[in-house]
Short mmCIF file of C-alpha atoms in Angstrom, two decimals:
data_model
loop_
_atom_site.label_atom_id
_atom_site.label_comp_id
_atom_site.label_asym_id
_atom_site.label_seq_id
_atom_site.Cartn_x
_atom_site.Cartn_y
_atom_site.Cartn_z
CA UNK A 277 8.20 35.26 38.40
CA UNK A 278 11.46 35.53 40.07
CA UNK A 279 14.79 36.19 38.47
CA UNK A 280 17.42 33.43 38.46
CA UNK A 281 20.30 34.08 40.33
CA UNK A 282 23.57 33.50 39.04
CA UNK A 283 27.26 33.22 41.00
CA UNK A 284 29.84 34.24 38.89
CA UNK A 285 33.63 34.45 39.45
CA UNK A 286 34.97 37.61 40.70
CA UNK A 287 38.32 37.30 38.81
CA UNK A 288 39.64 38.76 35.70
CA UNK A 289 39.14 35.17 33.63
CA UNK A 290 35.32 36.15 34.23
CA UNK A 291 35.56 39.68 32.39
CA UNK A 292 34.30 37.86 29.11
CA UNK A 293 31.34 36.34 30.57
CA UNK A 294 30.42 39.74 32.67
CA UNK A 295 30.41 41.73 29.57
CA UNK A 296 28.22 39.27 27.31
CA UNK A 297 25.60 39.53 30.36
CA UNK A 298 26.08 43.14 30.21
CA UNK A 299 26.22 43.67 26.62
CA UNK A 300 23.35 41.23 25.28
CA UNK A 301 21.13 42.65 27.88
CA UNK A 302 21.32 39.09 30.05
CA UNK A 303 21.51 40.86 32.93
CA UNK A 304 18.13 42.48 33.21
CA UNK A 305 16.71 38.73 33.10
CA UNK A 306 18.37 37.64 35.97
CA UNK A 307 20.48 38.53 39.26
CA UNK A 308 23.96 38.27 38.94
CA UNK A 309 26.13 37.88 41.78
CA UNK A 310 30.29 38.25 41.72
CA UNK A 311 31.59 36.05 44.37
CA UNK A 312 35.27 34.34 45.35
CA UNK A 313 35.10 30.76 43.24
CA UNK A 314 33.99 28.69 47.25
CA UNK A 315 31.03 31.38 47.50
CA UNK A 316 29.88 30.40 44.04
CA UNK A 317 29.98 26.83 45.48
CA UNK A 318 28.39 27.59 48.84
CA UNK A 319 25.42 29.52 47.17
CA UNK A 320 24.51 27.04 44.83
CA UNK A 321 25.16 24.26 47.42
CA UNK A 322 23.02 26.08 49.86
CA UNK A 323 20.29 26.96 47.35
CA UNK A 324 20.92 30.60 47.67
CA UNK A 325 22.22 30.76 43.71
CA UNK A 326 20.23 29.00 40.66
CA UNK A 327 23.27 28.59 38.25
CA UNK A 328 27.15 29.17 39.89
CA UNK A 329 29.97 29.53 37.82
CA UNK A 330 31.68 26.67 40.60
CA UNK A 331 35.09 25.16 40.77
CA UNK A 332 34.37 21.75 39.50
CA UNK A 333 35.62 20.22 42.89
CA UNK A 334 32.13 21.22 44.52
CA UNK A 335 30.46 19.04 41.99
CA UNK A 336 30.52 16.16 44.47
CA UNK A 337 28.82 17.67 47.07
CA UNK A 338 25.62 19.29 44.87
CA UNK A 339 22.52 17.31 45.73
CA UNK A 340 21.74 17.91 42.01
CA UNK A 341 24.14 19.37 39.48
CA UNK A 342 23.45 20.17 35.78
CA UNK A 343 26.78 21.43 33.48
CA UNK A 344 24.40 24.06 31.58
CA UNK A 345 27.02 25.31 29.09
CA UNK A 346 30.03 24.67 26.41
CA UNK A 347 32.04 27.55 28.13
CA UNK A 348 34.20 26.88 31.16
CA UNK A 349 37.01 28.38 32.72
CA UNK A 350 40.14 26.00 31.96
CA UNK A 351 43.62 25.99 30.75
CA UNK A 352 45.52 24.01 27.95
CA UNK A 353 49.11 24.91 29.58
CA UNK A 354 50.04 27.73 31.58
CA UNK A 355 46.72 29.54 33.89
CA UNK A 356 49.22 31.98 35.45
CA UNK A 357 46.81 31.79 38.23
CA UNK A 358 46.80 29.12 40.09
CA UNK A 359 50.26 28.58 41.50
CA UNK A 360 52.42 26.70 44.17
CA UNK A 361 54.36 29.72 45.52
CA UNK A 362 57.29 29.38 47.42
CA UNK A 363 60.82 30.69 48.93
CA UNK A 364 62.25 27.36 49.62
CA UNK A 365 63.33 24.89 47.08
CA UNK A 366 60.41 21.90 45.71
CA UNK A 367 62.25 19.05 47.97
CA UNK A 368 62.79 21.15 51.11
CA UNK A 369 58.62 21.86 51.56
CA UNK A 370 57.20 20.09 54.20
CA UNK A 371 54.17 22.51 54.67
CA UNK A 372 51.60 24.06 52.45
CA UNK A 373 49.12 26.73 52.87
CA UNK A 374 45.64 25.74 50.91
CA UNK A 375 44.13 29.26 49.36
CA UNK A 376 40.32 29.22 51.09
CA UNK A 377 38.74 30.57 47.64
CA UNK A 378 38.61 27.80 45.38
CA UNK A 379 38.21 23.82 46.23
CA UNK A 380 39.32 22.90 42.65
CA UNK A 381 43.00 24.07 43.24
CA UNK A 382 43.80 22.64 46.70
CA UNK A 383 42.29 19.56 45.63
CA UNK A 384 44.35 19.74 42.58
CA UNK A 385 47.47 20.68 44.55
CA UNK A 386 46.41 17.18 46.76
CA UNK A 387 46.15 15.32 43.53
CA UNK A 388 49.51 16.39 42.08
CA UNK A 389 51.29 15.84 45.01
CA UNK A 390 49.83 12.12 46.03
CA UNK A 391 50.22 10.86 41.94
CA UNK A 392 52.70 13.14 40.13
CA UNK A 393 54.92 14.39 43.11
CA UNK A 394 54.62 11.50 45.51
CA UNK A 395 55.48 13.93 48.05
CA UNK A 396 53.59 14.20 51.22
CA UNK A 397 53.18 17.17 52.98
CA UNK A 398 51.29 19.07 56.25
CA UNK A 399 48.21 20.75 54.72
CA UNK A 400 47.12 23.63 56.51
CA UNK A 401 43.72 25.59 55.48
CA UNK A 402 43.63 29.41 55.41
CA UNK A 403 40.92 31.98 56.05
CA UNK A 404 40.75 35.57 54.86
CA UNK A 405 43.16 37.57 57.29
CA UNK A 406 45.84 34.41 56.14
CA UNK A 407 49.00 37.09 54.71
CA UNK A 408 49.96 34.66 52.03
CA UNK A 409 53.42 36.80 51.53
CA UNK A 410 54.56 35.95 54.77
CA UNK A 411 54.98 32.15 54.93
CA UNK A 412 58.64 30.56 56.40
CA UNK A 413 61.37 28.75 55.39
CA UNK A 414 60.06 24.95 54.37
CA UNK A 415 56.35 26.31 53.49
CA UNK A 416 54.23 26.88 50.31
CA UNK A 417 51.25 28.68 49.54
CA UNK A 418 48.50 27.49 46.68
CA UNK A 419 47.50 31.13 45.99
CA UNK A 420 44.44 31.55 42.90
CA UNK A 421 43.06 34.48 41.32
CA UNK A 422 44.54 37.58 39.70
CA UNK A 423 46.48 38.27 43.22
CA UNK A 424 49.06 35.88 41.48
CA UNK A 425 50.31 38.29 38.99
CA UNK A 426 50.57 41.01 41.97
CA UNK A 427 52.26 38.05 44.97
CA UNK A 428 54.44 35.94 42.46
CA UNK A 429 57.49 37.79 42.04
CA UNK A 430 58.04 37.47 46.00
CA UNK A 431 58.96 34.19 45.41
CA UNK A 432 61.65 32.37 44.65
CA UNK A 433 60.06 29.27 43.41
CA UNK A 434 56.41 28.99 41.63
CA UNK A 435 54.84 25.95 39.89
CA UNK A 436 52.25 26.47 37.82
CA UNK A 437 49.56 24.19 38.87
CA UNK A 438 47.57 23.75 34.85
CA UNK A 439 50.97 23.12 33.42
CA UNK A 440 52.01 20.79 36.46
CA UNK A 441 48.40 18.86 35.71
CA UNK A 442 49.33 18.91 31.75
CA UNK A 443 52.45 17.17 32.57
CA UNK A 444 50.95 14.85 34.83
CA UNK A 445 48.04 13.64 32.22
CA UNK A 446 48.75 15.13 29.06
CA UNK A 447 45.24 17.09 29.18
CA UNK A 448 43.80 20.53 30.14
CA UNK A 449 42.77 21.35 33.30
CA UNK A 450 38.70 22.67 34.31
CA UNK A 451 39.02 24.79 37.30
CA UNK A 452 35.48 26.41 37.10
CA UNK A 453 32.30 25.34 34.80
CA UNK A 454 28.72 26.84 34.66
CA UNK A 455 26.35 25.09 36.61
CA UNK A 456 22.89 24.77 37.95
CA UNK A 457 21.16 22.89 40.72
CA UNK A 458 17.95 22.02 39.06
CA UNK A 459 16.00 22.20 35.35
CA UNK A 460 15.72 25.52 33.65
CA UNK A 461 14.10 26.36 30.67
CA UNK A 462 15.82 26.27 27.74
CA UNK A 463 15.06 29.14 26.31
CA UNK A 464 16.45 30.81 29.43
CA UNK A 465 19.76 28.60 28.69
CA UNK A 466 20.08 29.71 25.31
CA UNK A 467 19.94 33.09 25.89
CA UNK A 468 22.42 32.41 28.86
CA UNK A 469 24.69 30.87 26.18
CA UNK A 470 24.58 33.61 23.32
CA UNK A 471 25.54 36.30 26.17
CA UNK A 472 28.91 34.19 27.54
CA UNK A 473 29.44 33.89 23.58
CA UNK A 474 29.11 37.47 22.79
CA UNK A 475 31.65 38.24 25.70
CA UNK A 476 34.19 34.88 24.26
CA UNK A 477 33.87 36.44 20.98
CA UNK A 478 34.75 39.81 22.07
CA UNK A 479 38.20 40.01 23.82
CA UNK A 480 39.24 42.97 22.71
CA UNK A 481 36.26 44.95 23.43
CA UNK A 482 36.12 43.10 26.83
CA UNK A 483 40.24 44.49 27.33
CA UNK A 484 39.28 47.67 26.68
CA UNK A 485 36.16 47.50 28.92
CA UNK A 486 38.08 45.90 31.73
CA UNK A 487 41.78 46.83 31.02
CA UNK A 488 42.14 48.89 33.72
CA UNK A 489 39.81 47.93 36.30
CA UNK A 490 41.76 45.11 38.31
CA UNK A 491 45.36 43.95 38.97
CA UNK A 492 46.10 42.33 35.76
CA UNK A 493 46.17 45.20 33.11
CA UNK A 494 45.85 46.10 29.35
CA UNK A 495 48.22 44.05 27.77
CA UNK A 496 48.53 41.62 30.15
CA UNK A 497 45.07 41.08 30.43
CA UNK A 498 44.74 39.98 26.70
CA UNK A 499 47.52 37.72 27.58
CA UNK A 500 45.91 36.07 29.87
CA UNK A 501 42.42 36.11 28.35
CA UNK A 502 43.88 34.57 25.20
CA UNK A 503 47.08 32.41 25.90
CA UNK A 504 46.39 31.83 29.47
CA UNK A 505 42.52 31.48 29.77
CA UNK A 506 40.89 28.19 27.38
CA UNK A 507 36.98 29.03 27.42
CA UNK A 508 35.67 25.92 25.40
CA UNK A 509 34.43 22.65 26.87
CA UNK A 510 35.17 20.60 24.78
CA UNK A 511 35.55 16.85 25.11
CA UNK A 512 39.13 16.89 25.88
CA UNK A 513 38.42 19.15 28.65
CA UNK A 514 35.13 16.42 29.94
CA UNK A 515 37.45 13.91 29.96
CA UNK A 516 40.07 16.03 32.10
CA UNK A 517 37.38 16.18 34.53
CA UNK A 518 36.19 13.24 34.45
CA UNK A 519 39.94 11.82 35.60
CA UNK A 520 40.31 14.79 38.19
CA UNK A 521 36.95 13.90 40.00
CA UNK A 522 38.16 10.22 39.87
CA UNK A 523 41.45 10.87 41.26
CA UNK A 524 39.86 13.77 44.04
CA UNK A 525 37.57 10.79 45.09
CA UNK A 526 40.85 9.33 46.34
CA UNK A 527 42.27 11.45 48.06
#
């Protein structure tokens, strides 16, 4: 029989789930895959992943789609990455740069700025040799991922794009949620389950794993993991999505 194949996020709000596989011994039952958050989309869109750990803005477009777990990656507040970056001030941005890796946060960016900003602006999409760092007087940049920690303190001006959503609706945000495009057995899900729980449970041991691996570091990382990072999807967090897919529909 052939291993599922899994899509996980590449970023440092993934360490948790990495180590459960790895720790549990998940990861000998299956093939698991560290991709940029649109990869995890494309794969599972494509049919070339079984489960994807996708931004929840791809939902729409899976054929069939099956939320396969009560972890997710959200935020009740502050993410810390997932930003509006800037050297201009907020009313003098006319243009702004969409971050290729993740359809969740440009579409959130759209969302804000159409129902909490009432601003509109020239969107402009990016590909990978985009330099994010370099962007003019009057432009913006939606920048995800751990690169925030390294690019945000060469700018001026940064909204935080969870805490701009929070505002907005008074709920947390879902950027990412485990998903599958067809049935799987559920004994395979609930050993899928106990590993990303062994890995949520196990922050520390993930921070010393991880800690200095990436661009967000030792205490920082715990930070993040912990204040930053909300891993339960809970009902709040359904019915967060369940307004952002409404509002994304239109856009």
């Amino acid at each position: 029989m052939e291993k599922i194949r899994i899509s996980a996020v590449k970023y440092a709000n993934t360490y948790p789930f990495i180590y459960g596989f790895a720790e549990s011994g998940f990861s000998s039952k299956a093939v698991i895959e560290t991709d940029h958050p649109s990869e995890c989309a494309s794969k599972l869109i494509s049919g070339k992943a079984d489960i994807g750990l996708i931004p929840v803005g791809a939902l729409p477009f899976l054929y069939e789609s099956h939320i396969i777990s009560s972890y997710c990656i959200g935020a009740d507040g502050y993410v810390r990455t997932v930003e509006l970056l800037s050297n201009t001030p907020f009313d003098d941005i006319k243009t702004i740069y969409l971050d290729y890796r993740s359809r969740t946060s440009v579409n959130l960016a759209r969302v804000l700025a159409k129902n909490k900003w009432n601003r509109k602006f020239v969107w402009e999409n990016t590909s990978t040799d985009f330099d994010f760092t370099n962007i003019r007087h009057g432009e913006a940049t939606v920048l995800i991922g751990d690169q925030c920690f390294e690019y945000e303190n060469s700018f001026s001006h940064k909204f935080d794009l969870a805490w701009e959503w929070k505002e907005f609706t008074g709920l947390p945000f879902v950027f990412a949620c485990w998903t599958a495009n067809r049935q799987l057995d559920d004994g395979f899900l609930a050993d899928f389950n106990s590993a990303l729980k062994l890995g949520i449970d196990n922050i520390d041991k993930v921070v010393e794993n991880f800690g200095n691996a990436g661009v967000i570091r030792g205490a920082d990382l715990k930070k993040y993991l912990t204040e930053n990072i909300d891993y339960e999807f809970n009902d709040e967090k359904k019915k967060a999505l369940n307004v952002f897919l409404e509002l994304m529909s239109r856009l």
